[in-house]
Short mmCIF file of C-alpha atoms and ligand atoms in Angstrom, two decimals:
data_model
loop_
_atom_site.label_atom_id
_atom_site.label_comp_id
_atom_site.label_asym_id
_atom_site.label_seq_id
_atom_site.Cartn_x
_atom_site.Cartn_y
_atom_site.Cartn_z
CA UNK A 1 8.07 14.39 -8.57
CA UNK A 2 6.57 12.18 -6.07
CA UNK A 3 3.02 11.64 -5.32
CA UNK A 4 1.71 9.97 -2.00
CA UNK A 5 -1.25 8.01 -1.62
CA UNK A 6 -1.96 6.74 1.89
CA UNK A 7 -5.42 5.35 3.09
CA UNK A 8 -7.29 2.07 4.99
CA UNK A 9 -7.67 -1.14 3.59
CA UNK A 10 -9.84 -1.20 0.24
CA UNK A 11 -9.83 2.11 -0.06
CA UNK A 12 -9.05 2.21 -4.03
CA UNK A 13 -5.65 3.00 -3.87
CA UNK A 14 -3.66 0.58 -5.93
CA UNK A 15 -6.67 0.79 -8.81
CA UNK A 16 -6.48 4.50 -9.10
CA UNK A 17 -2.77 4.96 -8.51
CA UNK A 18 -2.68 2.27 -11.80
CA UNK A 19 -4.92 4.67 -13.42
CA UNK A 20 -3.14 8.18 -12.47
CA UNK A 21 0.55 6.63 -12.64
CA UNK A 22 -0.29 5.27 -16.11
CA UNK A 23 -1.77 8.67 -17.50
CA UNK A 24 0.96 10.39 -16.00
CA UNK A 25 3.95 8.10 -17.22
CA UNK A 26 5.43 7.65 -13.38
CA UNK A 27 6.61 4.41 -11.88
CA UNK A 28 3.66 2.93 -9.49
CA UNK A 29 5.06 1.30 -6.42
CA UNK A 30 2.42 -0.75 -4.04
CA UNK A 31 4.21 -0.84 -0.81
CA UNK A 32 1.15 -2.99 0.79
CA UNK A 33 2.56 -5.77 -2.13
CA UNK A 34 5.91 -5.32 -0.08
CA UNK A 35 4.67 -5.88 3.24
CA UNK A 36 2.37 -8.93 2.08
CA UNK A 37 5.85 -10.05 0.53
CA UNK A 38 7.42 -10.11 3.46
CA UNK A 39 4.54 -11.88 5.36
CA UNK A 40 4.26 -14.24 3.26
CA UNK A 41 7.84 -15.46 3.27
CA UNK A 42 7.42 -15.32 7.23
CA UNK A 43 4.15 -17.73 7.06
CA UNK A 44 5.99 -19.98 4.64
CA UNK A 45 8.55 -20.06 7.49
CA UNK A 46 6.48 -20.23 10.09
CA UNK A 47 8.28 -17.11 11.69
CA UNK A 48 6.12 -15.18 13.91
CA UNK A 49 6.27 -11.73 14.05
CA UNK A 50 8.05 -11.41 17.47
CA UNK A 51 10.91 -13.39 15.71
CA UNK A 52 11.09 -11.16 12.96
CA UNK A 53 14.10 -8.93 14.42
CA UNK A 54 16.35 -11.52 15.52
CA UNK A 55 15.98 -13.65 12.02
CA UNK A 56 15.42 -10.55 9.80
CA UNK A 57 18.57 -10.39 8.75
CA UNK A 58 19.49 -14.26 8.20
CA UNK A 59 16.04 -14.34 5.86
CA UNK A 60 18.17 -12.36 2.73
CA UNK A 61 14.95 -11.41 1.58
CA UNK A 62 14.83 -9.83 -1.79
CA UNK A 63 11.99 -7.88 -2.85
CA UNK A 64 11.77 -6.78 -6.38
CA UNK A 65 8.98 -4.76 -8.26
CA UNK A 66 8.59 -5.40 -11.99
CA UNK A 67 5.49 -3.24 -13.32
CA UNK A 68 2.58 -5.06 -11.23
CA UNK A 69 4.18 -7.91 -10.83
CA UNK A 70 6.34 -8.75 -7.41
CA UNK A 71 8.99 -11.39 -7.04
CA UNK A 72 9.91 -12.76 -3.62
CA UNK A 73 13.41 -14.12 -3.82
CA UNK A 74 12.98 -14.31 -7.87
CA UNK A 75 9.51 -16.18 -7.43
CA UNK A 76 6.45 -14.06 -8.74
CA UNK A 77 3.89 -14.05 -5.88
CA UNK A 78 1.83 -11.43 -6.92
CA UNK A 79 -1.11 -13.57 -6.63
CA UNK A 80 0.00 -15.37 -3.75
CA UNK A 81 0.30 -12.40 -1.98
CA UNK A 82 -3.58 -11.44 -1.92
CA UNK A 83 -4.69 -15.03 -0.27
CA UNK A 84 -6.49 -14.26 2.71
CA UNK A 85 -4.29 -15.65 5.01
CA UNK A 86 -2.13 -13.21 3.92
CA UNK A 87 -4.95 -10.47 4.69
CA UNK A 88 -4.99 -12.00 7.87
CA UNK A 89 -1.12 -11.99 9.03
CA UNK A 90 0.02 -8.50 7.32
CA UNK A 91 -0.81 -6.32 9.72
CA UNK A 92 0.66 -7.68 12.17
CA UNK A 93 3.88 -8.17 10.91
CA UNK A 94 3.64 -4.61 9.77
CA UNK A 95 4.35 -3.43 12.89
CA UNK A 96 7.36 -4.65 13.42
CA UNK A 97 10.49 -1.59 13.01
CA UNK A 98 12.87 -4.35 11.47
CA UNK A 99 10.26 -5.13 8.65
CA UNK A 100 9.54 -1.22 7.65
CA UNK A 101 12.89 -0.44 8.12
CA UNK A 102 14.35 -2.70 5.52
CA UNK A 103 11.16 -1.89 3.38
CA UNK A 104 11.20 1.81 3.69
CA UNK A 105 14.61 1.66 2.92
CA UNK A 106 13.91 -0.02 -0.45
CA UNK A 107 11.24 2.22 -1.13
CA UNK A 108 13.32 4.99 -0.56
CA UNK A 109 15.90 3.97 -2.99
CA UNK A 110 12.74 3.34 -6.11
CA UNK A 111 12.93 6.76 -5.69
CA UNK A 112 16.18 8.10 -7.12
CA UNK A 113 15.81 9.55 -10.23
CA UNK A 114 12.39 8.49 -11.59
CA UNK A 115 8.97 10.56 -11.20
CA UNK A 116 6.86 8.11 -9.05
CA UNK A 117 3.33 7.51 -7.35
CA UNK A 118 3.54 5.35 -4.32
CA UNK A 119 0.25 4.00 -2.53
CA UNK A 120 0.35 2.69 0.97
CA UNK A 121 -0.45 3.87 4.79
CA UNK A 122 2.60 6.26 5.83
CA UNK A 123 3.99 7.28 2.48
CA UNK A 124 2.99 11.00 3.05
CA UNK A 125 3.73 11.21 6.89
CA UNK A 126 6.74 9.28 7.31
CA UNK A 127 8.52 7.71 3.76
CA UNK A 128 8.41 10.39 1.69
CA UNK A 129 7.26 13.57 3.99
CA UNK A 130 8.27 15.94 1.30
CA UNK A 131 6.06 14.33 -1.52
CA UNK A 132 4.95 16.90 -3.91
CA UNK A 133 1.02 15.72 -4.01
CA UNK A 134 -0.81 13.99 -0.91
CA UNK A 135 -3.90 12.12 -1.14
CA UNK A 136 -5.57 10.15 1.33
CA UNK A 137 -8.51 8.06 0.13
CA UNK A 138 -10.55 6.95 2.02
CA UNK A 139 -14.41 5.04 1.65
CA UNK A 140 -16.92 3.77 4.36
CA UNK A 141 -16.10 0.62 5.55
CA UNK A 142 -19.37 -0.91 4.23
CA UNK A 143 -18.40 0.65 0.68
CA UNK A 144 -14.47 -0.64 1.02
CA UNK A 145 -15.52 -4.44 1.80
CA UNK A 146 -18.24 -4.37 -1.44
CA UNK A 147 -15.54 -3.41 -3.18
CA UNK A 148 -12.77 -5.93 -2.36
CA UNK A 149 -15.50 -8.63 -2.46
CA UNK A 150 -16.35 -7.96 -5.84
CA UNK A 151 -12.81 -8.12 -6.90
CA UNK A 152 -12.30 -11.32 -4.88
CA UNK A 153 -15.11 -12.82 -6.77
CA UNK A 154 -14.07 -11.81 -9.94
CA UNK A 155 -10.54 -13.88 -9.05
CA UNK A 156 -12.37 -16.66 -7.90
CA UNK A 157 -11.86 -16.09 -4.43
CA UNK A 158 -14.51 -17.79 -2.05
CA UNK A 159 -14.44 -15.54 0.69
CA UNK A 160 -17.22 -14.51 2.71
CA UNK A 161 -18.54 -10.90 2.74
CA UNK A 162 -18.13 -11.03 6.49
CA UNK A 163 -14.98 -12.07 6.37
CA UNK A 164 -13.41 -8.86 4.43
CA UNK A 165 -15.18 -6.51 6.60
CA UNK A 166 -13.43 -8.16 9.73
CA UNK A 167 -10.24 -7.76 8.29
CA UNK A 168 -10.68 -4.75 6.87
CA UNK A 169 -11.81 -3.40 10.37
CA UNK A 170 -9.43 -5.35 11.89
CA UNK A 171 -6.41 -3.96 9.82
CA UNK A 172 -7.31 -0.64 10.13
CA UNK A 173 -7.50 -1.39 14.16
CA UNK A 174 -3.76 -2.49 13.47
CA UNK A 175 -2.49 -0.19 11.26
CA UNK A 176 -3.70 3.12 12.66
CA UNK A 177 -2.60 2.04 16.30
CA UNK A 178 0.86 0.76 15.97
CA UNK A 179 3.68 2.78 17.61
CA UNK A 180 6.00 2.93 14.07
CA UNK A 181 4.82 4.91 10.92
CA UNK A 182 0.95 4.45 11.74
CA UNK A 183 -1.57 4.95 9.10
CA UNK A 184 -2.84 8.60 9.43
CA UNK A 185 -3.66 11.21 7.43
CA UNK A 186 -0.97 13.88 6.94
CA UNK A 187 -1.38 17.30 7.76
CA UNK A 188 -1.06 18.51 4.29
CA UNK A 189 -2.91 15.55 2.54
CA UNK A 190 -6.03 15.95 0.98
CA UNK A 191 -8.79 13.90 1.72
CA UNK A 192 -10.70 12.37 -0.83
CA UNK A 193 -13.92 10.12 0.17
CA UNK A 194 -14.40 7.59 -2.46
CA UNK A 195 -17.68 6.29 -1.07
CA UNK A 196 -19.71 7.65 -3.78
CA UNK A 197 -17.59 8.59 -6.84
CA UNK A 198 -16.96 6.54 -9.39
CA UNK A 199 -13.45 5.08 -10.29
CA UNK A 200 -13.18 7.72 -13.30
CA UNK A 201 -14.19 10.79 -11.13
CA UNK A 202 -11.33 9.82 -8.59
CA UNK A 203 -8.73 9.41 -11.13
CA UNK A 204 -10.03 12.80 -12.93
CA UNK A 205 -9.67 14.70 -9.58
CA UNK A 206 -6.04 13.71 -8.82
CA UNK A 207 -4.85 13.95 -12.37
CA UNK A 208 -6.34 17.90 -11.68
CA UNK A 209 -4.98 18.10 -8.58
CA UNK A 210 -1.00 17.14 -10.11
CA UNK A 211 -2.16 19.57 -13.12
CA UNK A 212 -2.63 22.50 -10.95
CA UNK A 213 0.91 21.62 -8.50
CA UNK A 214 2.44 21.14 -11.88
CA UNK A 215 1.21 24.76 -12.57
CA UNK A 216 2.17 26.35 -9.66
CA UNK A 217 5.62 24.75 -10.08
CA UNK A 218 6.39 26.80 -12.98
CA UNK A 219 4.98 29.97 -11.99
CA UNK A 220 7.49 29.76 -8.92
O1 CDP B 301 -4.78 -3.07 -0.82
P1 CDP B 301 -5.15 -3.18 0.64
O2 CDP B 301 -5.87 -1.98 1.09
O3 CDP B 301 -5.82 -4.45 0.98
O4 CDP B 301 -3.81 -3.21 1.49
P2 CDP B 301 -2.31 -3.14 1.03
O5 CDP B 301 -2.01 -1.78 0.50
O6 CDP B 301 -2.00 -4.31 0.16
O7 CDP B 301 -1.53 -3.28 2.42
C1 CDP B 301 -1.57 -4.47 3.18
C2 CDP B 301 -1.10 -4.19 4.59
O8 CDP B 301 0.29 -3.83 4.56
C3 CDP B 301 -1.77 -3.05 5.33
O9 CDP B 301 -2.98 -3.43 5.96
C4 CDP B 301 -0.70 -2.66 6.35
O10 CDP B 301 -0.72 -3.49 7.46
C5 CDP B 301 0.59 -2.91 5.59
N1 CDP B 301 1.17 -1.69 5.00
C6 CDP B 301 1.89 -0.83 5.81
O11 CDP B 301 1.98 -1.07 7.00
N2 CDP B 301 2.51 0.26 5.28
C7 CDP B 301 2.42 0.55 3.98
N3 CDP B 301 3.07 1.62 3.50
C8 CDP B 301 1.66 -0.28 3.13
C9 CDP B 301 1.03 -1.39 3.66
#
């Protein structure tokens, strides 16, 4: 089974897909941990993204998921990966074909043989379009950038408040506009507006959600 969870920036996904994919004993992949991957190996060599194509190839990036943890050519960046410049960069290398091509392609492959829950922006529209379950989560943008600056905080992140919102709204500028696999809600997705429920009352709705698919799936 495959569940898709697809939203804007700070939105809650890779918290509650920890939750759900935990409770429901599937393999969690973050995609957005994939695409900050590859950014970040492109900062460290000062690639920009119109270079991307022509060097893609030469770079012999390997990308490799290990529970929450991501290594980058066998180094464990998974903290590295959430630096704002990071934040910054992502998007834009996002929209580059030869970067989501090599990742979807990858992401794609996670998928043999293993139930899985998979959070990112075009999981149910263009990765997986046949996903069993499709959530998009979504959360004012006021709501989203609380959120992430809390967690920044908590990691010792100094931050401003006003810098998350602007690239939060500037990622989902980005993200929804780009020509390849935008970030959009898929036809048969259901919405889910965070904004005031609690992290427990998100989780509890999915899980009910997979419980009554699950259902259906054996009556058929
Ligand atoms: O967790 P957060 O909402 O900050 O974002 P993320 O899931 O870590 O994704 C970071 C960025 O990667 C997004 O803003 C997109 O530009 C890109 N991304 C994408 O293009 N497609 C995906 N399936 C996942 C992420």
């Amino acid at each position: 089974m495959i569940i898709a969870i697809d939203g804007p920036a700070g939105a809650g996904k890779s918290t509650i897909s920890k939750l759900v994919a935990s409770q429901l004993n599937f393999q969690y992949i973050d995609t957005g941990a994939m695409y900050r991957g590859v950014t970040l190996k492109c900062l460290r060599l000062h690639i920009q993204p119109d270079e991307v194509s022509r060097k893609i190839e030469s770079m012999q990036t390997e990308i490799r998921m290990d529970g929450e943890k991501i290594f980058l050519d066998g180094e464990d960046v998974s903290q590295e990966i959430r630096s704002i410049e990071v934040s910054q960069a992502v998007s834009a290398f996002s929209t580059i074909p030869a970067i989501r091509l090599f990742l979807v392609d990858l992401q794609r492959k996670m998928a043999v043989d293993q139930d899985i829950l998979v959070d990112g922006r075009d999981i149910g529209t263009y990765v997986f379009p046949h996903a069993e379950i499709k959530i998009f989560l979504t959360a004012d943008v006021d709501v989203r950038a609380k959120r992430r600056f809390l967690e920044m905080q908590e990691n010792g992140g100094s931050v401003s408040f006003e810098e998350i919102v602007a690239n939060i709204e500037s990622r989902d500028r980005i993200d929804s506009q780009r020509e390849m696999a935008p970030l959009k809600k898929a036809d048969d997705a259901i919405e889910v507006d965070t904004s005031s429920m609690s992290i427990a009352e998100v989780v509890a709705q999915i899980l009910s959600l997979v419980e009554t698919k699950q259902r259906e799936g054996m009556n058929h």
